[in-house]
Structures are given as C-alpha cells and as structure tokens.
Amino acid sequence: MGAKQTVITDYPDAHVIDNLERNLDLALLPRTKSSGKQRRPNPHFTEARQRVQVMGLGWGSVEEESRVLAASDGAMGYDLVLAADVLWVSSAHPLLIHSIRTLLKRDRRARCVLIAGFHTGRPAVRRFFLQLAQPAPPSDPSLEEGRKAGIVPDWQEEEFGGICERNVDGSQRVWSGAALPRKADYDERRLAKFEGEEGEEEEMGDISDRGSWLVVASLRWADLE
C-alpha cells in the first residue's frame, strides 16, 4: 500500500462496488476482538485506507474512464495499471484496450501489468496483445492524440522481454505462443506482418495445460523511449 493513490475498479454495479468497499474496510480498518473489546486503530492502516478508492468502471465508457482518470495524481493517469483476469470475453478486448490507453500515464516508466489465464485459448490471448500493439484510429475522438499509440511488452525487461508464462507451481517459462510485437517492431508494416503470422497450426492447447498456466505481461507505451 505504498502508492500515493490507489483506485480499485470493477463492474459498475452498486452491489459489487459496495462489497469491494466492505472488503477493504475489513482488511484495513480495526475490528472488534473476540473478547468484545474494540481493537486500537493502526494509524498506518487507517492512513492507507484513506488513500484507496473503489470506483465502478465499464470498459470503454468515456464518462466512467474520465472519473477514474480524474482520481489520479493531477488527472494525468496512473504509473501502474494492474489488469487481472480480464481476457475472458474476446469481443470486449477493444473496450478494455480503450480503458488501458485512457488510464495509463503517458510516461516511459508507466506500466500496465496484465495477468490472465488461457481459458479461451492461446490464439485469443495473442490477438489481444496484437490489438493492443496497434495504434488507435487517428479519427477516434475519444482519445487524446498521445493516447492513440500502441502498447507493447517491455522490451527492456531482461529475463523475458516483458512477457512470460507462470505455472500454478511457481515455475516460469518464456511466452510459448506465436511471436508478438516489441519496440523494434513498432511500425505499421511490421505490425501487419505479425497480424498475418497467426499460424493456422497454433492450437488452443491441452485443457489441463491451459488450466495451470497464466500469462504475465509488463506493458508500456511503444512510442516512448
């Protein structure tokens, strides 16, 4: 909880948001002891709770994205966007990408850390990363000019180049799907090449294997050195 400001988002349903608020209070605010006595407030936890907000966010909703963005420092976006278990519905990927572009600070050090399972198969996960690497259409009025750039795995991350796979047993391996764009590939011709390389032989993968592995990606703006 060392962040200056943290915003937790979920589907904009009153019951969902209220439940998240209660969970935060349980974790960070004092509770009554089994003896019936009130616990003394821990000032560190109390202060941390004051720095955490819960907000509803429908991906791609400009109005809701604007509210979440306004809660960031100077309304400039977030140094870290954590997206966990968000790739279930392929048709929603463009909306998720819009929200990531809107909320990630335009800074070379800003990162989106994305963690997802292979429930829908490796090809669907790869398609998401390919879409994220593509610049937004120049005619899109809902995004500022700088936020139309592509977002790609962190090419400067030494061990895995910004993307790896992690097993439930804690082991890790390199991304084992078809190739993905990196910084050096950030131009329209090369991106088109990646789009055409989605191998017909690339399969969904064995269900037991898909159930035990996650993709973990550290993503950054492709146009910022």
PDB file of C-alpha atoms in Angstrom:
ATOM      1  CA  MET A   1       0.000   0.000   0.000  1.00  0.00           C
ATOM      2  CA  GLY A   2       2.933   2.350  -0.585  1.00  0.00           C
ATOM      3  CA  ALA A   3       1.271   4.062  -3.547  1.00  0.00           C
ATOM      4  CA  LYS A   4       0.317   7.707  -3.183  1.00  0.00           C
ATOM      5  CA  GLN A   5      -3.119   6.922  -4.557  1.00  0.00           C
ATOM      6  CA  THR A   6      -4.822   3.623  -5.409  1.00  0.00           C
ATOM      7  CA  VAL A   7      -8.098   3.148  -7.248  1.00  0.00           C
ATOM      8  CA  ILE A   8      -9.729  -0.279  -7.412  1.00  0.00           C
ATOM      9  CA  THR A   9     -12.266  -0.695 -10.199  1.00  0.00           C
ATOM     10  CA  ASP A  10     -14.847  -3.315 -11.042  1.00  0.00           C
ATOM     11  CA  TYR A  11     -18.062  -3.652 -12.978  1.00  0.00           C
ATOM     12  CA  PRO A  12     -20.203  -0.591 -12.184  1.00  0.00           C
ATOM     13  CA  ASP A  13     -22.864  -2.389 -10.177  1.00  0.00           C
ATOM     14  CA  ALA A  14     -23.805  -0.973  -6.770  1.00  0.00           C
ATOM     15  CA  HIS A  15     -23.682  -4.385  -5.059  1.00  0.00           C
ATOM     16  CA  VAL A  16     -20.240  -5.197  -6.497  1.00  0.00           C
ATOM     17  CA  ILE A  17     -18.781  -1.821  -5.509  1.00  0.00           C
ATOM     18  CA  ASP A  18     -20.310  -1.980  -2.020  1.00  0.00           C
ATOM     19  CA  ASN A  19     -18.835  -5.450  -1.491  1.00  0.00           C
ATOM     20  CA  LEU A  20     -15.376  -4.203  -2.506  1.00  0.00           C
ATOM     21  CA  GLU A  21     -15.690  -1.289  -0.075  1.00  0.00           C
ATOM     22  CA  ARG A  22     -16.590  -3.680   2.757  1.00  0.00           C
ATOM     23  CA  ASN A  23     -13.670  -5.959   1.922  1.00  0.00           C
ATOM     24  CA  LEU A  24     -11.292  -3.001   2.069  1.00  0.00           C
ATOM     25  CA  ASP A  25     -12.678  -1.950   5.419  1.00  0.00           C
ATOM     26  CA  LEU A  26     -12.248  -5.476   6.768  1.00  0.00           C
ATOM     27  CA  ALA A  27      -8.652  -5.568   5.590  1.00  0.00           C
ATOM     28  CA  LEU A  28      -7.528  -2.087   6.573  1.00  0.00           C
ATOM     29  CA  LEU A  29      -9.689  -0.848   9.439  1.00  0.00           C
ATOM     30  CA  PRO A  30      -9.795  -2.068  13.052  1.00  0.00           C
ATOM     31  CA  ARG A  31     -12.258  -4.767  14.042  1.00  0.00           C
ATOM     32  CA  THR A  32     -13.691  -5.897  17.358  1.00  0.00           C
ATOM     33  CA  LYS A  33     -11.662  -8.534  19.217  1.00  0.00           C
ATOM     34  CA  SER A  34     -13.231 -11.856  20.138  1.00  0.00           C
ATOM     35  CA  SER A  35     -13.335 -10.573  23.709  1.00  0.00           C
ATOM     36  CA  GLY A  36     -15.681  -7.824  22.594  1.00  0.00           C
ATOM     37  CA  LYS A  37     -13.133  -5.062  23.013  1.00  0.00           C
ATOM     38  CA  GLN A  38     -12.525  -2.683  20.166  1.00  0.00           C
ATOM     39  CA  ARG A  39      -9.129  -3.009  18.511  1.00  0.00           C
ATOM     40  CA  ARG A  40      -6.986   0.095  18.609  1.00  0.00           C
ATOM     41  CA  PRO A  41      -6.730   1.709  15.181  1.00  0.00           C
ATOM     42  CA  ASN A  42      -3.398   1.167  13.492  1.00  0.00           C
ATOM     43  CA  PRO A  43      -2.520   4.596  12.072  1.00  0.00           C
ATOM     44  CA  HIS A  44      -0.657   3.056   9.133  1.00  0.00           C
ATOM     45  CA  PHE A  45      -3.651   1.002   8.040  1.00  0.00           C
ATOM     46  CA  THR A  46      -6.065   3.868   8.647  1.00  0.00           C
ATOM     47  CA  GLU A  47      -3.966   6.181   6.513  1.00  0.00           C
ATOM     48  CA  ALA A  48      -3.688   3.516   3.798  1.00  0.00           C
ATOM     49  CA  ARG A  49      -7.478   3.148   3.688  1.00  0.00           C
ATOM     50  CA  GLN A  50      -7.804   6.882   3.098  1.00  0.00           C
ATOM     51  CA  ARG A  51      -5.590   6.557   0.028  1.00  0.00           C
ATOM     52  CA  VAL A  52      -7.651   3.793  -1.581  1.00  0.00           C
ATOM     53  CA  GLN A  53     -10.828   4.409  -3.550  1.00  0.00           C
ATOM     54  CA  VAL A  54     -13.265   1.982  -5.126  1.00  0.00           C
ATOM     55  CA  MET A  55     -14.953   3.063  -8.346  1.00  0.00           C
ATOM     56  CA  GLY A  56     -17.143   1.495 -10.996  1.00  0.00           C
ATOM     57  CA  LEU A  57     -15.662   1.227 -14.472  1.00  0.00           C
ATOM     58  CA  GLY A  58     -17.313  -0.094 -17.583  1.00  0.00           C
ATOM     59  CA  TRP A  59     -14.541  -0.644 -20.109  1.00  0.00           C
ATOM     60  CA  GLY A  60     -14.748   1.799 -22.974  1.00  0.00           C
ATOM     61  CA  SER A  61     -17.157   4.113 -21.140  1.00  0.00           C
ATOM     62  CA  VAL A  62     -15.689   7.583 -21.674  1.00  0.00           C
ATOM     63  CA  GLU A  63     -17.696   9.012 -18.775  1.00  0.00           C
ATOM     64  CA  GLU A  64     -16.559   6.376 -16.277  1.00  0.00           C
ATOM     65  CA  GLU A  65     -12.980   6.415 -17.569  1.00  0.00           C
ATOM     66  CA  SER A  66     -12.930  10.191 -17.060  1.00  0.00           C
ATOM     67  CA  ARG A  67     -13.989   9.819 -13.422  1.00  0.00           C
ATOM     68  CA  VAL A  68     -11.297   7.235 -12.735  1.00  0.00           C
ATOM     69  CA  LEU A  69      -8.695   9.331 -14.557  1.00  0.00           C
ATOM     70  CA  ALA A  70      -9.664  12.400 -12.503  1.00  0.00           C
ATOM     71  CA  ALA A  71      -8.834  10.462  -9.319  1.00  0.00           C
ATOM     72  CA  SER A  72      -5.206  10.015 -10.431  1.00  0.00           C
ATOM     73  CA  ASP A  73      -2.448  12.429  -9.437  1.00  0.00           C
ATOM     74  CA  GLY A  74      -3.054  15.577 -11.468  1.00  0.00           C
ATOM     75  CA  ALA A  75      -5.552  13.624 -13.585  1.00  0.00           C
ATOM     76  CA  MET A  76      -2.553  12.551 -15.678  1.00  0.00           C
ATOM     77  CA  GLY A  77      -3.080   8.800 -15.424  1.00  0.00           C
ATOM     78  CA  TYR A  78      -1.600   6.005 -13.348  1.00  0.00           C
ATOM     79  CA  ASP A  79       2.016   4.889 -13.064  1.00  0.00           C
ATOM     80  CA  LEU A  80       0.781   1.303 -12.741  1.00  0.00           C
ATOM     81  CA  VAL A  81      -2.372  -0.243 -14.160  1.00  0.00           C
ATOM     82  CA  LEU A  82      -2.943  -3.788 -12.886  1.00  0.00           C
ATOM     83  CA  ALA A  83      -5.332  -5.787 -15.064  1.00  0.00           C
ATOM     84  CA  ALA A  84      -6.046  -9.216 -13.577  1.00  0.00           C
ATOM     85  CA  ASP A  85      -8.164 -11.958 -15.163  1.00  0.00           C
ATOM     86  CA  VAL A  86      -9.648  -9.657 -17.800  1.00  0.00           C
ATOM     87  CA  LEU A  87      -9.427 -11.570 -21.095  1.00  0.00           C
ATOM     88  CA  TRP A  88     -12.446 -13.845 -20.794  1.00  0.00           C
ATOM     89  CA  VAL A  89     -14.574 -12.202 -23.496  1.00  0.00           C
ATOM     90  CA  SER A  90     -12.778 -11.540 -26.777  1.00  0.00           C
ATOM     91  CA  SER A  91     -15.480  -9.158 -28.006  1.00  0.00           C
ATOM     92  CA  ALA A  92     -14.734  -6.887 -25.021  1.00  0.00           C
ATOM     93  CA  HIS A  93     -10.996  -6.627 -25.759  1.00  0.00           C
ATOM     94  CA  PRO A  94     -11.292  -3.346 -27.750  1.00  0.00           C
ATOM     95  CA  LEU A  95     -13.164  -1.771 -24.823  1.00  0.00           C
ATOM     96  CA  LEU A  96     -10.522  -2.936 -22.336  1.00  0.00           C
ATOM     97  CA  ILE A  97      -7.776  -1.568 -24.588  1.00  0.00           C
ATOM     98  CA  HIS A  98      -9.539   1.802 -24.697  1.00  0.00           C
ATOM     99  CA  SER A  99      -9.584   1.934 -20.892  1.00  0.00           C
ATOM    100  CA  ILE A 100      -5.913   0.950 -20.610  1.00  0.00           C
ATOM    101  CA  ARG A 101      -4.938   3.674 -23.085  1.00  0.00           C
ATOM    102  CA  THR A 102      -7.009   6.241 -21.200  1.00  0.00           C
ATOM    103  CA  LEU A 103      -5.739   5.409 -17.715  1.00  0.00           C
ATOM    104  CA  LEU A 104      -2.044   4.573 -18.216  1.00  0.00           C
ATOM    105  CA  LYS A 105       0.126   7.644 -17.644  1.00  0.00           C
ATOM    106  CA  ARG A 106       1.967   8.900 -20.709  1.00  0.00           C
ATOM    107  CA  ASP A 107       5.384   8.255 -19.207  1.00  0.00           C
ATOM    108  CA  ARG A 108       8.173   5.917 -20.318  1.00  0.00           C
ATOM    109  CA  ARG A 109       8.229   4.397 -16.825  1.00  0.00           C
ATOM    110  CA  ALA A 110       4.487   3.747 -16.608  1.00  0.00           C
ATOM    111  CA  ARG A 111       3.479   0.101 -16.882  1.00  0.00           C
ATOM    112  CA  CYS A 112       0.348  -1.956 -17.326  1.00  0.00           C
ATOM    113  CA  VAL A 113       0.824  -5.347 -15.678  1.00  0.00           C
ATOM    114  CA  LEU A 114      -1.634  -7.823 -17.142  1.00  0.00           C
ATOM    115  CA  ILE A 115      -2.233 -11.316 -15.762  1.00  0.00           C
ATOM    116  CA  ALA A 116      -4.644 -13.690 -17.469  1.00  0.00           C
ATOM    117  CA  GLY A 117      -5.392 -17.360 -17.928  1.00  0.00           C
ATOM    118  CA  PHE A 118      -5.640 -19.245 -21.200  1.00  0.00           C
ATOM    119  CA  HIS A 119      -9.303 -20.177 -20.666  1.00  0.00           C
ATOM    120  CA  THR A 120     -10.233 -19.076 -24.177  1.00  0.00           C
ATOM    121  CA  GLY A 121      -7.059 -20.473 -25.751  1.00  0.00           C
ATOM    122  CA  ARG A 122      -3.656 -19.089 -26.598  1.00  0.00           C
ATOM    123  CA  PRO A 123      -4.700 -17.620 -30.009  1.00  0.00           C
ATOM    124  CA  ALA A 124      -7.339 -15.408 -28.349  1.00  0.00           C
ATOM    125  CA  VAL A 125      -4.809 -14.112 -25.817  1.00  0.00           C
ATOM    126  CA  ARG A 126      -2.309 -13.376 -28.584  1.00  0.00           C
ATOM    127  CA  ARG A 127      -4.944 -11.481 -30.572  1.00  0.00           C
ATOM    128  CA  PHE A 128      -5.449  -9.202 -27.578  1.00  0.00           C
ATOM    129  CA  PHE A 129      -1.749  -8.304 -27.466  1.00  0.00           C
ATOM    130  CA  LEU A 130      -1.740  -7.695 -31.223  1.00  0.00           C
ATOM    131  CA  GLN A 131      -4.731  -5.349 -30.920  1.00  0.00           C
ATOM    132  CA  LEU A 132      -3.071  -3.533 -28.011  1.00  0.00           C
ATOM    133  CA  ALA A 133       0.091  -3.002 -30.080  1.00  0.00           C
ATOM    134  CA  GLN A 134      -1.865  -1.391 -32.907  1.00  0.00           C
ATOM    135  CA  PRO A 135      -2.289   2.407 -32.698  1.00  0.00           C
ATOM    136  CA  ALA A 136      -5.870   3.567 -32.248  1.00  0.00           C
ATOM    137  CA  PRO A 137      -7.536   5.019 -35.345  1.00  0.00           C
ATOM    138  CA  PRO A 138      -6.479   8.657 -35.870  1.00  0.00           C
ATOM    139  CA  SER A 139     -10.141   9.589 -36.218  1.00  0.00           C
ATOM    140  CA  ASP A 140     -11.073   8.324 -32.715  1.00  0.00           C
ATOM    141  CA  PRO A 141     -12.260  11.487 -30.893  1.00  0.00           C
ATOM    142  CA  SER A 142     -12.482   9.768 -27.501  1.00  0.00           C
ATOM    143  CA  LEU A 143      -8.688   9.514 -27.086  1.00  0.00           C
ATOM    144  CA  GLU A 144      -6.125  12.285 -26.834  1.00  0.00           C
ATOM    145  CA  GLU A 145      -3.516  12.192 -29.579  1.00  0.00           C
ATOM    146  CA  GLY A 146      -0.731  10.751 -27.405  1.00  0.00           C
ATOM    147  CA  ARG A 147      -3.015   8.042 -26.072  1.00  0.00           C
ATOM    148  CA  LYS A 148      -3.591   6.580 -29.519  1.00  0.00           C
ATOM    149  CA  ALA A 149      -0.145   4.963 -29.531  1.00  0.00           C
ATOM    150  CA  GLY A 150       0.308   1.216 -29.253  1.00  0.00           C
ATOM    151  CA  ILE A 151       1.206  -0.559 -26.015  1.00  0.00           C
ATOM    152  CA  VAL A 152       3.648  -3.491 -26.157  1.00  0.00           C
ATOM    153  CA  PRO A 153       5.625  -5.833 -23.858  1.00  0.00           C
ATOM    154  CA  ASP A 154       8.544  -4.129 -22.109  1.00  0.00           C
ATOM    155  CA  TRP A 155      11.466  -4.818 -24.427  1.00  0.00           C
ATOM    156  CA  GLN A 156      13.950  -3.659 -21.743  1.00  0.00           C
ATOM    157  CA  GLU A 157      12.879  -6.262 -19.172  1.00  0.00           C
ATOM    158  CA  GLU A 158      15.924  -8.518 -19.079  1.00  0.00           C
ATOM    159  CA  GLU A 159      14.694 -12.031 -18.332  1.00  0.00           C
ATOM    160  CA  PHE A 160      11.602 -12.466 -20.513  1.00  0.00           C
ATOM    161  CA  GLY A 161      11.308  -9.258 -22.527  1.00  0.00           C
ATOM    162  CA  GLY A 162       8.145  -8.146 -20.782  1.00  0.00           C
ATOM    163  CA  ILE A 163       6.025 -11.278 -21.187  1.00  0.00           C
ATOM    164  CA  CYS A 164       6.216 -14.780 -19.720  1.00  0.00           C
ATOM    165  CA  GLU A 165       4.078 -17.671 -18.563  1.00  0.00           C
ATOM    166  CA  ARG A 166       3.766 -18.707 -14.932  1.00  0.00           C
ATOM    167  CA  ASN A 167       2.539 -22.056 -13.632  1.00  0.00           C
ATOM    168  CA  VAL A 168       0.476 -22.695 -10.514  1.00  0.00           C
ATOM    169  CA  ASP A 169       3.559 -24.393  -9.045  1.00  0.00           C
ATOM    170  CA  GLY A 170       5.506 -21.128  -9.322  1.00  0.00           C
ATOM    171  CA  SER A 171       7.672 -22.099 -12.291  1.00  0.00           C
ATOM    172  CA  GLN A 172       8.075 -19.710 -15.227  1.00  0.00           C
ATOM    173  CA  ARG A 173       8.804 -20.043 -18.910  1.00  0.00           C
ATOM    174  CA  VAL A 174       9.088 -17.759 -21.912  1.00  0.00           C
ATOM    175  CA  TRP A 175       5.971 -16.878 -23.881  1.00  0.00           C
ATOM    176  CA  SER A 176       5.436 -20.009 -25.947  1.00  0.00           C
ATOM    177  CA  GLY A 177       2.854 -18.717 -28.409  1.00  0.00           C
ATOM    178  CA  ALA A 178       3.474 -17.189 -31.821  1.00  0.00           C
ATOM    179  CA  ALA A 179       5.637 -14.065 -31.960  1.00  0.00           C
ATOM    180  CA  LEU A 180       4.401 -10.746 -30.550  1.00  0.00           C
ATOM    181  CA  PRO A 181       5.442  -7.171 -31.416  1.00  0.00           C
ATOM    182  CA  ARG A 182       8.210  -5.481 -29.439  1.00  0.00           C
ATOM    183  CA  LYS A 183       9.548  -1.941 -29.572  1.00  0.00           C
ATOM    184  CA  ALA A 184      11.680  -2.638 -32.660  1.00  0.00           C
ATOM    185  CA  ASP A 185       8.561  -3.783 -34.500  1.00  0.00           C
ATOM    186  CA  TYR A 186       6.590  -0.613 -33.897  1.00  0.00           C
ATOM    187  CA  ASP A 187       5.639   0.473 -37.367  1.00  0.00           C
ATOM    188  CA  GLU A 188       2.565  -0.319 -39.425  1.00  0.00           C
ATOM    189  CA  ARG A 189       4.318  -2.579 -41.923  1.00  0.00           C
ATOM    190  CA  ARG A 190       5.847  -4.797 -39.273  1.00  0.00           C
ATOM    191  CA  LEU A 191       2.629  -4.923 -37.265  1.00  0.00           C
ATOM    192  CA  ALA A 192       0.797  -6.051 -40.393  1.00  0.00           C
ATOM    193  CA  LYS A 193       3.377  -8.823 -40.694  1.00  0.00           C
ATOM    194  CA  PHE A 194       2.551 -10.022 -37.171  1.00  0.00           C
ATOM    195  CA  GLU A 195      -1.161  -9.941 -37.954  1.00  0.00           C
ATOM    196  CA  GLY A 196      -0.506 -12.258 -40.880  1.00  0.00           C
ATOM    197  CA  GLU A 197       1.637 -14.625 -38.844  1.00  0.00           C
ATOM    198  CA  GLU A 198      -1.100 -16.038 -36.662  1.00  0.00           C
ATOM    199  CA  GLY A 199      -0.347 -19.616 -37.530  1.00  0.00           C
ATOM    200  CA  GLU A 200      -3.141 -21.824 -38.652  1.00  0.00           C
ATOM    201  CA  GLU A 201      -1.330 -24.527 -36.698  1.00  0.00           C
ATOM    202  CA  GLU A 202      -1.477 -22.553 -33.440  1.00  0.00           C
ATOM    203  CA  GLU A 203      -3.937 -24.555 -31.398  1.00  0.00           C
ATOM    204  CA  MET A 204      -5.998 -23.877 -28.313  1.00  0.00           C
ATOM    205  CA  GLY A 205      -3.715 -26.147 -26.293  1.00  0.00           C
ATOM    206  CA  ASP A 206      -4.481 -29.041 -23.979  1.00  0.00           C
ATOM    207  CA  ILE A 207      -7.187 -28.124 -21.452  1.00  0.00           C
ATOM    208  CA  SER A 208      -5.145 -29.331 -18.475  1.00  0.00           C
ATOM    209  CA  ASP A 209      -2.141 -27.321 -19.645  1.00  0.00           C
ATOM    210  CA  ARG A 210      -4.250 -24.218 -20.214  1.00  0.00           C
ATOM    211  CA  GLY A 211      -5.698 -24.566 -16.738  1.00  0.00           C
ATOM    212  CA  SER A 212      -2.327 -24.479 -14.993  1.00  0.00           C
ATOM    213  CA  TRP A 213      -0.572 -21.617 -16.810  1.00  0.00           C
ATOM    214  CA  LEU A 214      -1.032 -17.840 -16.786  1.00  0.00           C
ATOM    215  CA  VAL A 215       0.397 -15.133 -18.992  1.00  0.00           C
ATOM    216  CA  VAL A 216       2.106 -12.294 -17.109  1.00  0.00           C
ATOM    217  CA  ALA A 217       2.950  -9.204 -19.160  1.00  0.00           C
ATOM    218  CA  SER A 218       4.600  -5.899 -18.307  1.00  0.00           C
ATOM    219  CA  LEU A 219       3.376  -3.475 -20.960  1.00  0.00           C
ATOM    220  CA  ARG A 220       4.483   0.049 -21.890  1.00  0.00           C
ATOM    221  CA  TRP A 221       3.865   2.782 -24.443  1.00  0.00           C
ATOM    222  CA  ALA A 222       5.607   1.741 -27.650  1.00  0.00           C
ATOM    223  CA  ASP A 223       6.421   5.277 -28.784  1.00  0.00           C
ATOM    224  CA  LEU A 224       8.190   6.471 -25.605  1.00  0.00           C
ATOM    225  CA  GLU A 225      11.905   5.760 -25.224  1.00  0.00           C
TER     226      GLU A 225
END
